[in-house]
Each structure stands twice: as C-alpha cells, then as structure tokens.
Amino acid sequence: MLHSHPLLHLKPPPNPYPTRILSSLRFHIPTELTFSGPGLPNRHLQVFPLLHSSPLKYSSDDNVTATAEDFNVELGRLLALLPEEMRRRVNEHPELQDLIEVVMDLGRKPLARFPSGDFVLSEHPITTEEIQHAVSQVGDFAVDNRAGISRTLHRISAIRNRKGAIIGLTCRVGRAVSGSANLLRDLVKDEASILLIGPPGVGKTTIIRDIARMLASEYEKRVMIVDTSNEIGGDGDIPHSGIGNARRMQVPHTDVQHKVLIEAVENHMPQVIVIDEIGTKLEAMAASTIAQRGIQLVATAHGITIENLVMNPALEMLVGGVQSVTLGDEEASRRGVQKSVLERKGPSTFSCGVEIITRTELRVHRNLEETVDALLLGRNPNYEIRKINQGSTDEFGPILHRHDLFETSRESRVEDSSEINDGSPCYDNVVSEEDSSKEDDAICIFLYGISEASVVQGMKQLKLDDTIEFTDNISEADVLLALQSKLKKNSRLQAATRSRGIPIYISKTSSLAQITKAMQALYVRLCRWF
C-alpha cells in the first residue's frame, strides 16, 4: 500500500514579486508598403496577407503562454538585483512589460527607463552596499565591463572609478522577440548576406537573434553565432532558447574576435556566420575573408546610414572599400567631375544593407554595391522602406509583397531635360500619374552631393517631416541644398539655379552635424513660407 508523502500536500509559496502578464499577443501585417528613391514621390503598394491565423491568446495557446511566462521569470531575475522598495515601484508601473533598463549610480536616485520616459524608483540615493548586493548576484565582469545573468539575455554594464571600484550599474532588459525579423524574411530565405546598421538601442541585436533562430530552426541551416558580449545567446555556458538550434561561440576578449571568426569557419563547418557589432578593421577583414569562402553572413555595425560606413576607414571594407582614382581629361570632361574621384575598391562583403530607423521601420538596400556606387557619385541610392503597421487589426505575421525599385516602370523612366543634364551626376526622373502631384504647402528641395538619408535625419531632428519634399528636377525645386565642394565644380547647375532665382543652402561637409546646420538655416525660410 502506497502512503502519500507529507511534502506532496504542501503548496508552493506565492511569488513575492508578482509581474503583470499580457492578456494577448498580436502580430500585425502591414496593409500598405511605401517605397522611396532618389527624387521619387512615395509609392504606396497594397499588401495582401498570404497566410491566415486565428487570434493568439495566452489562455488558449500553450507556446505563447510559455513564452510570456519565461520572460516574466527572466525579468524577475533582473529585478532581484534591486532592493525591496525599488522592486515594488517597478512592479507597480503600468509599462512593466516594456521596461528598457534600470540605472543605479552611487549617490544618485535610481531610475527605471520606459518608452514614456524615466521613472524615479526611490527618493533615497544609491549606496555602496546596494551596488555591491547587485554585483554579487551577476556573473563576472569582463574587460569590457559587461556581465550577465545566467541563461537570460539581460546585460549588466558597470561604471568604475579610477581605482577600479564599481560606482554605477546599467541593467538593460534583454528580450527574445520571435518575429522581429519577419520584415527581412525574403532576404534571409534567399541566402543573402545582410548587414544591419543602426545607432545603439534601436534593436539590432534583437533582429539578428531572430534571424539566427529563423535560419537554424526554420530553414535548418548550420548556424554559428560569434557572440561578442554574450548579448545574442545570453550569459552562461548554455545559450538562451531565443537562438533556436543555432550554436554559439563566446569571445573571451574583444581583441580576438577576428580570430574566433576564422576559428568558427575552420573548425565547425557552418553555412551561416552571425556576428554582433563589427567595429574594427581586423574584424572587417575577417568578415571579408569568410564571405569569399561562400558562407552567408549576418552582422551588425554601429552607424546611422550606409554612408557612415563608407566614410569610416575601419569599416569601409564591409561595403567594398573606397579608393581615389585619377581620370583622364576626356573621361573627367564626359562625367563632368574633377580628375580625382572616389570609387568602390572591390566587391562588397555583404549583398544587402539594412538601416534600422525605428523598431518598426527598416530601410532596405537590396543591392549594397549599387548603393555605395551611388553615394560615391553624389547620388541618392534606391531603397525600400518596410514598416510594420501597428494600427492594423490583423493578427498574423507580416507577409510582404516585394517590389524592386530597379525594375519599376522602365517605360516611364525619362531623361532629365533641364539645364544641368551635362553628364554630371544627377538623378533619374520617374514620372507617375498617381504621384506626380505634390503638396501645395510643401517645399521641394533639390539635393546635390548630399545623401537624402542624411537630410531625412536632419529633418527628423528639426521636426520638418511634413513640410519638405525632394525633387530631381531643378525646374520644380524651391530650394537647392548642395555640398560645397560639389557645387563649386558644376557651373551649369549654378547658372540654372541663378536663372530661376532658387535659394542655395550650402553644407561644408556631408556630416550629419553640418547638414543639420544647413537645415536650420532653411528652417527660417520655412517659417517665412508658411
């Protein structure tokens, strides 16, 4: 006869740190896709769902429920670093599930950062004991002053004083968001080598983690992740489940990452190599060597646009490199440029480039080499803008209807007949009956020698998105915004501008700071215009 053990009747103690669980999870499909190009009016395409799914609810879908519960458990491990009062304040915040990071600096009030802004967790300044308590619960800090919590994606970054003592902590929440790379699924499926570019905190690591999972688990590729700071696969020897079946190699020191890249190829026979944060020339050279062996590459790099990589001596090899070429008199005259010009040195390491604008908006350059060539010629490259329409009620993953700008409406592509069509770099003029009309209250800008992407960034800083349009026809322009060195060499453009009485705004360099300064001067005209 079996006797029940008394311990079997005990109930588990209640969770002292309860966290809110979302009642539903929705995946949205964009109902409209916008494409932009050099001087092109926006093209809007209707997107039709190819796959349908019933609404996903935590109460009815075990997998979704498990994912939410796993995240709550991991979030609880991060919050365990905090004192009781701070833990309680975080748990009571309505945006708990969207927590970005917690900042603890010695002698200052602790802050929790949410999408809506900073939230003070305690009126009492952080003490040395509280920092030591948090440090004792995480792994060892490496030479890059980063540590983690085993089998989670959270990252703990330390600030030290001159004697090496830790006086500040940044506890960033790590999330494995399945489906975050769905906007790039077509590129991943086509085995394209993808370079993701974006400033810190925009979601590069989240996307690249989901790409690794997609390649390994869905497309059954042999994927090897070279994890610089354990951000992709999490801290500890056992990688996080967010990377699926992908394998992970840890980097003992950032100075030897390029060696680990070569080791991964030579020892483990991968079909795909995933790299986070390429930042040195040696790492760029290693990535180029791997690409020449026919291995698919997926990597991230810090920057705002591809032009930032072109102008970065350490990373220019990722986009083919840049060299100065001296042209003959006849060729220079035919092109309408000076005899010494910049050209791409060789093939690009990556076939596609993705600029991450926000967590829901990407700018995709399907042919990275053509993009670099256009930038070096002072033209605006063609690209696709892909967005997740969060306002849609559709509850399935985004399925994109792709449209290649290089193949669009060839019969409608005409030559620019304005005075500047003298062989010098200019933009293709695409005419469309639907998009030919421009807003009456918008100012048309003709760009010369300046990247449209850089101007867009400046517009966003000055909040001018709805008041400016771009044109490739000088006769339609209200304002000329040009790079000083380029404009000096094009006398015909200067003459065409003067004859039409078009104001000229000059940027001394192609840096974002200089372009924004020129846009500020233009802002005065905008105020007078309206």
Coordinates of C-alpha atoms in Angstrom, one line a residue:
M1 CA 0.0 0.0 0.0
L2 CA 1.4 3.4 -1.0
H3 CA 1.4 6.2 1.5
S4 CA 1.4 9.8 0.3
H5 CA 4.4 11.8 1.4
P6 CA 3.5 14.8 3.6
L7 CA 5.6 17.1 1.4
L8 CA 3.3 16.4 -1.6
H9 CA 0.5 18.3 0.2
L10 CA 2.4 21.5 0.5
K11 CA 1.5 24.4 -1.8
P12 CA 4.2 26.4 -3.4
P13 CA 4.7 29.8 -1.7
P14 CA 3.2 32.8 -3.5
N15 CA 5.6 34.8 -5.7
P16 CA 6.7 37.8 -3.6
Y17 CA 7.4 39.8 -6.8
P18 CA 4.3 39.4 -9.0
T19 CA 4.5 40.7 -12.5
R20 CA 1.8 41.6 -14.9
I21 CA 1.2 39.1 -17.8
L22 CA -0.2 40.4 -21.0
S23 CA -3.6 39.0 -21.9
S24 CA -2.9 38.7 -25.6
L25 CA -0.2 38.8 -28.1
R26 CA -0.8 40.1 -31.6
F27 CA 1.3 40.1 -34.8
H28 CA 0.4 42.7 -37.3
I29 CA 0.6 42.7 -41.0
P30 CA 1.3 46.0 -42.9
T31 CA -1.6 46.8 -45.2
E32 CA 0.4 49.3 -47.1
L33 CA 4.1 49.3 -48.1
T34 CA 6.0 52.5 -49.0
F35 CA 8.9 52.7 -51.4
S36 CA 11.2 55.7 -51.8
G37 CA 14.0 56.5 -54.1
P38 CA 16.1 59.4 -55.4
G39 CA 13.7 62.2 -56.0
L40 CA 10.8 59.8 -56.3
P41 CA 7.5 60.6 -54.8
N42 CA 6.4 57.9 -52.3
R43 CA 4.9 54.8 -53.9
H44 CA 2.2 53.0 -51.9
L45 CA 1.5 49.4 -52.5
Q46 CA -1.3 47.4 -51.1
V47 CA -0.2 44.3 -49.2
F48 CA -2.4 41.2 -49.2
P49 CA -2.0 38.5 -46.5
L50 CA -0.9 35.1 -47.8
L51 CA -1.3 33.3 -44.5
H52 CA -4.1 33.5 -42.0
S53 CA -4.2 32.6 -38.4
S54 CA -6.8 32.7 -35.6
P55 CA -6.1 35.2 -32.9
L56 CA -3.4 34.1 -30.4
K57 CA -4.4 34.2 -26.8
Y58 CA -2.3 33.2 -23.8
S59 CA -5.1 31.3 -22.3
S60 CA -5.5 29.0 -25.4
D61 CA -2.0 28.8 -26.8
D62 CA 0.5 26.9 -24.7
N63 CA 3.5 28.0 -26.6
V64 CA 2.6 31.7 -26.3
T65 CA 1.8 31.2 -22.7
A66 CA 5.2 29.6 -22.1
T67 CA 7.0 32.4 -23.9
A68 CA 5.3 35.1 -21.7
E69 CA 5.9 33.1 -18.5
D70 CA 9.6 32.6 -19.5
F71 CA 10.0 36.3 -20.0
N72 CA 8.4 37.1 -16.7
V73 CA 10.7 34.7 -14.9
E74 CA 13.7 36.2 -16.6
L75 CA 12.5 39.7 -15.7
G76 CA 12.2 38.6 -12.1
R77 CA 15.8 37.5 -12.1
L78 CA 16.8 41.0 -13.2
L79 CA 14.6 42.8 -10.7
A80 CA 16.1 40.5 -7.9
L81 CA 19.2 42.7 -8.1
L82 CA 17.2 45.7 -6.8
P83 CA 16.3 46.4 -3.1
E84 CA 12.7 45.7 -2.0
E85 CA 11.4 49.3 -2.4
M86 CA 12.7 49.6 -5.9
R87 CA 11.4 46.2 -6.9
R88 CA 7.9 47.2 -5.7
R89 CA 7.9 50.5 -7.5
V90 CA 8.9 48.8 -10.8
N91 CA 6.3 46.1 -10.5
E92 CA 3.6 48.8 -9.9
H93 CA 4.5 50.7 -13.1
P94 CA 1.9 50.2 -15.9
E95 CA 4.7 49.8 -18.5
L96 CA 6.4 47.0 -16.7
Q97 CA 6.5 44.7 -19.7
D98 CA 8.2 47.5 -21.8
L99 CA 10.9 48.2 -19.2
I100 CA 14.1 49.2 -21.1
E101 CA 16.7 49.4 -18.3
V102 CA 17.4 50.3 -14.7
V103 CA 20.2 52.8 -13.8
M104 CA 21.9 52.8 -10.4
D105 CA 24.6 55.4 -9.8
L106 CA 26.3 55.9 -6.4
G107 CA 24.9 58.9 -4.6
R108 CA 22.0 59.4 -7.0
K109 CA 18.4 58.4 -7.2
P110 CA 17.8 55.1 -9.1
L111 CA 15.9 55.4 -12.4
A112 CA 13.9 52.9 -14.4
R113 CA 13.7 53.8 -18.1
F114 CA 10.5 53.2 -20.0
P115 CA 9.4 54.2 -23.5
S116 CA 7.4 57.0 -21.9
G117 CA 10.4 58.4 -20.0
D118 CA 12.5 58.0 -16.8
F119 CA 10.8 56.9 -13.6
V120 CA 12.4 57.5 -10.2
L121 CA 12.4 54.3 -8.2
S122 CA 13.4 55.7 -4.8
E123 CA 13.9 59.1 -3.1
H124 CA 16.9 57.7 -1.4
P125 CA 20.3 57.8 -3.2
I126 CA 22.0 54.6 -4.1
T127 CA 24.5 53.4 -1.5
T128 CA 27.7 51.3 -1.9
E129 CA 26.0 48.4 -0.2
E130 CA 23.2 48.3 -2.7
I131 CA 25.6 48.3 -5.7
Q132 CA 27.6 45.5 -4.1
H133 CA 24.5 43.5 -3.5
A134 CA 23.6 43.7 -7.2
V135 CA 27.1 42.9 -8.3
S136 CA 27.3 39.8 -6.2
Q137 CA 24.3 38.3 -8.0
V138 CA 25.6 38.6 -11.5
G139 CA 28.4 36.9 -13.4
D140 CA 32.0 38.1 -13.6
F141 CA 32.6 41.4 -15.4
A142 CA 34.8 41.0 -18.4
V143 CA 37.3 43.6 -19.6
D144 CA 34.5 45.4 -21.4
N145 CA 32.8 45.9 -18.0
R146 CA 29.8 43.8 -19.0
A147 CA 28.3 40.9 -17.2
G148 CA 25.0 39.0 -17.4
I149 CA 22.6 36.7 -15.5
S150 CA 23.0 33.1 -16.5
R151 CA 20.5 31.8 -19.2
T152 CA 19.0 35.2 -19.6
L153 CA 19.5 38.0 -22.2
H154 CA 19.9 40.8 -19.7
R155 CA 23.1 42.9 -19.8
I156 CA 24.7 44.5 -16.7
S157 CA 27.2 47.2 -17.6
A158 CA 29.4 48.7 -14.9
I159 CA 30.9 52.2 -14.4
R160 CA 34.2 52.2 -12.4
N161 CA 36.1 54.9 -10.7
R162 CA 39.9 55.5 -11.2
K163 CA 40.7 52.8 -8.7
G164 CA 38.6 50.2 -10.4
A165 CA 35.7 50.1 -8.0
I166 CA 32.2 49.8 -9.4
I167 CA 30.2 53.0 -8.7
G168 CA 27.4 52.6 -11.3
L169 CA 25.3 50.0 -13.0
T170 CA 23.2 49.9 -16.1
C171 CA 20.8 46.9 -16.0
R172 CA 19.4 46.5 -19.5
V173 CA 16.5 44.2 -20.1
G174 CA 17.1 41.6 -22.9
R175 CA 14.2 40.1 -24.9
A176 CA 14.0 37.4 -27.5
V177 CA 11.2 38.7 -29.7
S178 CA 10.1 36.0 -32.1
G179 CA 9.0 37.5 -35.4
S180 CA 11.1 40.7 -35.1
A181 CA 13.0 39.7 -38.3
N182 CA 9.8 38.9 -40.3
L183 CA 10.3 42.1 -42.4
L184 CA 13.5 40.6 -43.7
R185 CA 12.3 37.0 -44.2
D186 CA 12.6 37.2 -48.0
L187 CA 16.2 38.3 -47.8
V188 CA 17.0 35.6 -45.3
K189 CA 15.3 32.9 -47.4
D190 CA 17.2 34.0 -50.5
E191 CA 20.5 33.3 -48.6
A192 CA 21.6 37.0 -48.8
S193 CA 24.4 38.3 -46.6
I194 CA 22.8 41.0 -44.6
L195 CA 24.5 44.0 -42.8
L196 CA 22.3 45.7 -40.2
I197 CA 23.2 49.3 -39.4
G198 CA 21.7 51.5 -36.6
P199 CA 22.5 53.5 -33.5
P200 CA 22.7 51.9 -30.1
G201 CA 19.4 50.8 -28.6
V202 CA 17.4 50.6 -31.8
G203 CA 17.1 46.8 -31.8
K204 CA 19.9 45.5 -33.9
T205 CA 20.7 42.6 -31.5
T206 CA 17.0 41.6 -31.2
I207 CA 16.7 41.4 -35.0
I208 CA 19.9 39.5 -35.6
R209 CA 19.0 37.0 -32.8
D210 CA 15.7 36.3 -34.5
I211 CA 17.5 35.9 -37.9
A212 CA 19.8 33.3 -36.3
R213 CA 16.8 31.4 -34.9
M214 CA 15.0 31.6 -38.2
L215 CA 17.9 30.2 -40.2
A216 CA 18.7 27.4 -37.8
S217 CA 15.2 26.3 -36.7
E218 CA 13.0 27.1 -39.7
Y219 CA 15.4 26.7 -42.6
E220 CA 17.6 24.1 -41.0
K221 CA 20.9 25.8 -41.7
R222 CA 24.1 25.2 -39.8
V223 CA 24.3 28.5 -38.0
M224 CA 27.3 29.6 -35.8
I225 CA 27.0 32.7 -33.7
V226 CA 30.1 34.6 -32.7
D227 CA 28.8 36.3 -29.6
T228 CA 31.0 39.3 -28.7
S229 CA 29.5 40.1 -25.3
N230 CA 27.0 37.3 -24.8
E231 CA 24.2 39.6 -26.0
I232 CA 22.8 37.3 -28.7
G233 CA 22.9 34.0 -26.8
G234 CA 22.8 35.2 -23.2
D235 CA 25.2 34.8 -20.3
G236 CA 26.4 31.4 -19.1
D237 CA 27.6 28.3 -20.9
I238 CA 24.1 27.2 -22.0
P239 CA 22.7 29.6 -24.7
H240 CA 19.3 31.1 -24.4
S241 CA 16.4 29.4 -26.2
G242 CA 15.8 32.5 -28.2
I243 CA 18.5 31.5 -30.7
G244 CA 16.7 28.2 -31.6
N245 CA 19.0 25.5 -32.9
A246 CA 21.9 27.9 -33.7
R247 CA 25.2 27.2 -32.0
R248 CA 27.2 29.9 -30.1
M249 CA 30.9 30.6 -29.7
Q250 CA 31.8 33.0 -27.0
V251 CA 34.6 35.6 -27.4
P252 CA 37.0 35.7 -24.4
H253 CA 38.2 39.1 -25.3
T254 CA 37.0 41.7 -27.9
D255 CA 40.6 42.0 -29.2
V256 CA 40.5 38.4 -30.5
Q257 CA 37.0 38.4 -32.1
H258 CA 38.5 38.3 -35.6
K259 CA 40.4 35.1 -34.6
V260 CA 37.2 33.5 -33.3
L261 CA 35.5 34.3 -36.6
I262 CA 38.2 32.4 -38.5
E263 CA 38.1 29.6 -36.0
A264 CA 34.4 29.2 -36.4
V265 CA 34.7 28.7 -40.1
E266 CA 37.7 26.3 -40.0
N267 CA 36.6 24.1 -37.1
H268 CA 32.8 23.9 -37.3
M269 CA 31.8 23.9 -41.0
P270 CA 28.9 26.4 -40.7
Q271 CA 26.7 27.5 -43.5
V272 CA 25.9 30.8 -41.8
I273 CA 28.0 33.0 -39.5
V274 CA 26.2 35.6 -37.3
I275 CA 28.3 38.4 -35.9
D276 CA 27.3 41.2 -33.5
E277 CA 29.0 44.6 -33.5
I278 CA 31.7 44.6 -36.1
G279 CA 33.8 47.5 -35.0
T280 CA 37.5 47.1 -36.0
K281 CA 39.4 46.8 -39.3
L282 CA 40.6 43.3 -38.3
E283 CA 37.0 42.1 -37.8
A284 CA 36.0 43.7 -41.1
M285 CA 38.9 41.8 -42.9
A286 CA 37.9 38.5 -41.2
A287 CA 34.3 39.0 -42.4
S288 CA 35.5 39.7 -45.9
T289 CA 37.6 36.5 -45.9
I290 CA 34.6 34.5 -44.7
A291 CA 32.4 35.9 -47.4
Q292 CA 34.9 34.8 -50.1
R293 CA 34.5 31.3 -48.9
G294 CA 30.9 31.3 -49.8
I295 CA 29.4 31.5 -46.3
Q296 CA 26.3 33.5 -45.7
L297 CA 27.0 36.4 -43.3
V298 CA 24.6 38.3 -41.0
A299 CA 26.2 41.1 -38.9
T300 CA 25.5 44.4 -37.2
A301 CA 27.5 47.6 -37.1
H302 CA 27.0 51.0 -35.4
G303 CA 26.0 53.9 -37.6
I304 CA 23.0 55.7 -38.9
T305 CA 23.3 55.2 -42.6
I306 CA 25.4 53.2 -45.0
E307 CA 27.2 56.5 -45.9
N308 CA 28.6 56.4 -42.3
L309 CA 30.3 53.1 -43.2
V310 CA 31.6 54.4 -46.5
M311 CA 33.3 57.2 -44.6
N312 CA 34.6 55.0 -41.8
P313 CA 38.2 53.9 -42.6
A314 CA 37.9 50.9 -40.2
L315 CA 34.6 49.5 -41.7
E316 CA 34.7 50.6 -45.3
M317 CA 35.9 47.1 -46.3
L318 CA 32.4 45.8 -45.4
V319 CA 30.9 47.8 -48.3
G320 CA 33.8 47.2 -50.8
G321 CA 36.3 49.8 -49.7
V322 CA 36.9 53.2 -51.2
Q323 CA 39.9 54.3 -53.3
S324 CA 40.8 57.5 -55.1
V325 CA 41.1 57.2 -58.9
T326 CA 42.6 59.7 -61.3
L327 CA 40.6 60.0 -64.6
G328 CA 41.9 61.1 -67.9
D329 CA 40.9 64.6 -69.3
E330 CA 38.4 63.1 -71.7
E331 CA 36.7 60.9 -69.1
A332 CA 36.6 63.6 -66.5
S333 CA 35.1 66.0 -69.0
R334 CA 32.5 63.4 -70.0
R335 CA 31.5 62.8 -66.4
G336 CA 31.6 66.5 -65.6
V337 CA 33.7 65.9 -62.5
Q338 CA 37.2 66.6 -61.3
K339 CA 40.0 64.3 -62.4
S340 CA 40.4 62.7 -58.9
V341 CA 37.3 60.8 -57.8
L342 CA 36.3 58.2 -55.3
E343 CA 35.3 54.8 -56.4
R344 CA 34.5 51.4 -54.8
K345 CA 37.6 49.4 -54.5
G346 CA 36.2 45.9 -54.7
P347 CA 33.2 43.7 -54.2
S348 CA 31.1 44.3 -51.0
T349 CA 31.3 41.8 -48.2
F350 CA 27.6 41.9 -47.8
S351 CA 25.0 41.7 -50.6
C352 CA 22.2 43.7 -48.7
G353 CA 22.3 46.6 -46.3
V354 CA 19.5 47.3 -43.8
E355 CA 19.3 50.7 -42.0
I356 CA 17.2 50.4 -38.8
I357 CA 15.2 53.6 -38.5
T358 CA 13.0 52.5 -35.6
R359 CA 11.9 49.2 -34.1
T360 CA 9.0 49.1 -36.7
E361 CA 10.6 50.7 -39.7
L362 CA 13.6 49.5 -41.8
R363 CA 15.3 50.9 -44.9
V364 CA 16.4 48.1 -47.1
H365 CA 19.2 48.4 -49.8
R366 CA 18.8 45.2 -51.8
N367 CA 22.0 45.8 -53.8
L368 CA 24.6 47.2 -51.4
E369 CA 27.2 47.7 -54.2
E370 CA 24.9 49.8 -56.2
T371 CA 24.1 51.9 -53.1
V372 CA 27.8 52.5 -52.4
D373 CA 28.4 53.5 -56.1
A374 CA 25.6 55.9 -56.0
L375 CA 26.8 57.5 -52.8
L376 CA 30.3 58.0 -54.1
L377 CA 28.8 59.7 -57.2
G378 CA 26.8 62.0 -55.0
R379 CA 23.5 60.4 -56.0
N380 CA 20.7 59.2 -53.8
P381 CA 20.5 55.4 -53.8
N382 CA 17.4 53.4 -54.4
Y383 CA 16.0 51.7 -51.3
E384 CA 12.8 50.1 -49.9
I385 CA 11.1 51.3 -46.7
R386 CA 9.4 48.4 -44.8
K387 CA 7.1 49.1 -41.9
I388 CA 5.0 47.1 -39.5
N389 CA 1.6 48.7 -39.4
Q390 CA 0.9 48.6 -35.7
G391 CA -2.6 50.1 -36.2
S392 CA -3.8 47.1 -38.1
T393 CA -6.3 44.7 -36.6
D394 CA -4.8 41.7 -38.5
E395 CA -3.3 39.1 -36.1
F396 CA -0.7 37.3 -38.2
G397 CA 2.9 37.9 -39.1
P398 CA 3.7 40.4 -41.8
I399 CA 3.9 39.0 -45.3
L400 CA 5.5 41.5 -47.6
H401 CA 4.8 42.0 -51.3
R402 CA 8.2 42.8 -52.6
H403 CA 8.7 45.4 -55.3
D404 CA 12.2 46.1 -56.8
L405 CA 12.7 49.8 -57.5
F406 CA 15.4 48.9 -60.1
E407 CA 12.8 47.1 -62.2
T408 CA 10.0 49.6 -61.7
S409 CA 8.2 51.3 -64.6
R410 CA 11.1 51.3 -67.1
E411 CA 8.9 52.7 -69.8
S412 CA 8.1 55.7 -67.5
R413 CA 11.8 56.5 -66.8
V414 CA 12.7 59.6 -68.8
E415 CA 15.9 61.7 -69.1
D416 CA 16.0 65.0 -67.2
S417 CA 15.9 67.7 -69.8
S418 CA 16.9 70.5 -67.5
E419 CA 20.0 72.6 -68.0
I420 CA 22.1 70.5 -65.6
N421 CA 21.9 67.4 -67.8
D422 CA 25.5 67.7 -68.9
G423 CA 26.8 64.3 -67.9
S424 CA 27.4 65.3 -64.3
P425 CA 25.8 63.2 -61.6
C426 CA 22.1 63.8 -61.5
Y427 CA 19.1 61.7 -60.5
D428 CA 16.7 59.6 -62.6
N429 CA 13.3 61.2 -63.1
V430 CA 10.4 58.8 -62.7
V431 CA 7.0 60.2 -63.7
S432 CA 3.8 58.7 -62.4
E433 CA 0.3 60.0 -63.0
E434 CA -0.7 58.9 -59.4
D435 CA 2.2 60.5 -57.7
S436 CA 3.1 63.5 -59.9
S437 CA 1.1 66.0 -57.8
K438 CA 3.0 67.4 -54.8
E439 CA 1.6 69.1 -51.8
D440 CA 1.0 72.8 -52.3
D441 CA 2.2 73.6 -48.8
A442 CA 5.5 71.6 -49.1
I443 CA 8.9 72.9 -50.1
C444 CA 10.7 71.0 -52.8
I445 CA 14.4 70.5 -52.3
F446 CA 16.9 69.6 -55.0
L447 CA 19.8 67.8 -53.4
Y448 CA 23.3 67.8 -55.0
G449 CA 26.2 65.8 -53.5
I450 CA 24.2 65.1 -50.3
S451 CA 22.6 61.9 -49.3
E452 CA 18.8 62.0 -48.9
A453 CA 19.0 59.7 -45.9
S454 CA 21.2 62.3 -44.1
V455 CA 18.8 65.1 -44.9
V456 CA 15.9 62.9 -43.6
Q457 CA 17.7 62.5 -40.3
G458 CA 18.2 66.3 -40.1
M459 CA 14.5 66.8 -40.9
K460 CA 13.5 64.5 -38.0
Q461 CA 15.7 66.4 -35.6
L462 CA 14.0 69.7 -36.6
K463 CA 10.6 68.0 -37.0
L464 CA 10.2 69.1 -40.6
D465 CA 9.0 65.8 -42.0
D466 CA 5.6 67.1 -43.3
T467 CA 6.9 70.3 -44.8
I468 CA 9.6 69.1 -47.2
E469 CA 9.7 67.0 -50.4
F470 CA 12.5 66.1 -52.7
T471 CA 12.7 66.6 -56.4
D472 CA 15.2 65.5 -59.1
N473 CA 14.2 68.3 -61.5
I474 CA 15.8 71.7 -60.8
S475 CA 12.9 73.5 -62.6
E476 CA 10.5 72.2 -59.9
A477 CA 12.8 73.0 -56.9
D478 CA 12.1 75.7 -54.4
V479 CA 15.5 75.3 -52.7
L480 CA 18.9 73.9 -53.6
L481 CA 20.8 72.1 -50.8
A482 CA 24.2 71.2 -52.0
L483 CA 27.7 70.0 -50.8
Q484 CA 30.0 73.0 -51.2
S485 CA 32.9 71.1 -52.9
K486 CA 30.5 69.5 -55.4
L487 CA 28.6 72.7 -56.3
K488 CA 31.8 74.6 -57.0
K489 CA 32.7 72.2 -59.8
N490 CA 29.3 72.4 -61.5
S491 CA 29.0 75.9 -63.1
R492 CA 26.0 74.9 -65.2
L493 CA 24.0 74.0 -62.0
Q494 CA 24.9 77.3 -60.5
A495 CA 23.8 79.1 -63.7
A496 CA 20.5 77.2 -63.8
T497 CA 19.9 78.0 -60.1
R498 CA 20.6 81.7 -60.6
S499 CA 18.4 82.0 -63.7
R500 CA 15.4 80.6 -61.8
G501 CA 16.1 82.6 -58.6
I502 CA 16.3 79.4 -56.5
P503 CA 17.8 80.0 -53.0
I504 CA 21.0 78.0 -52.3
Y505 CA 21.9 76.4 -49.0
I506 CA 25.4 75.0 -48.6
S507 CA 26.8 72.2 -46.4
K508 CA 30.5 72.3 -46.0
T509 CA 30.8 68.6 -45.4
S510 CA 28.5 65.6 -45.7
S511 CA 28.4 65.0 -41.9
L512 CA 25.0 65.0 -40.2
A513 CA 26.0 67.9 -38.0
Q514 CA 26.8 70.2 -41.0
I515 CA 23.7 69.1 -42.9
T516 CA 21.5 69.8 -39.8
K517 CA 23.2 73.2 -39.6
A518 CA 22.2 74.0 -43.2
M519 CA 18.7 72.7 -42.5
Q520 CA 18.4 75.1 -39.5
A521 CA 19.2 78.0 -41.9
L522 CA 16.5 76.6 -44.2
Y523 CA 14.1 76.5 -41.2
V524 CA 14.0 80.3 -41.2
R525 CA 12.7 80.3 -44.8
L526 CA 10.1 77.6 -43.9
C527 CA 8.8 79.8 -41.1
R528 CA 8.5 82.7 -43.5
W529 CA 7.0 80.5 -46.2
F530 CA 4.1 79.4 -44.0

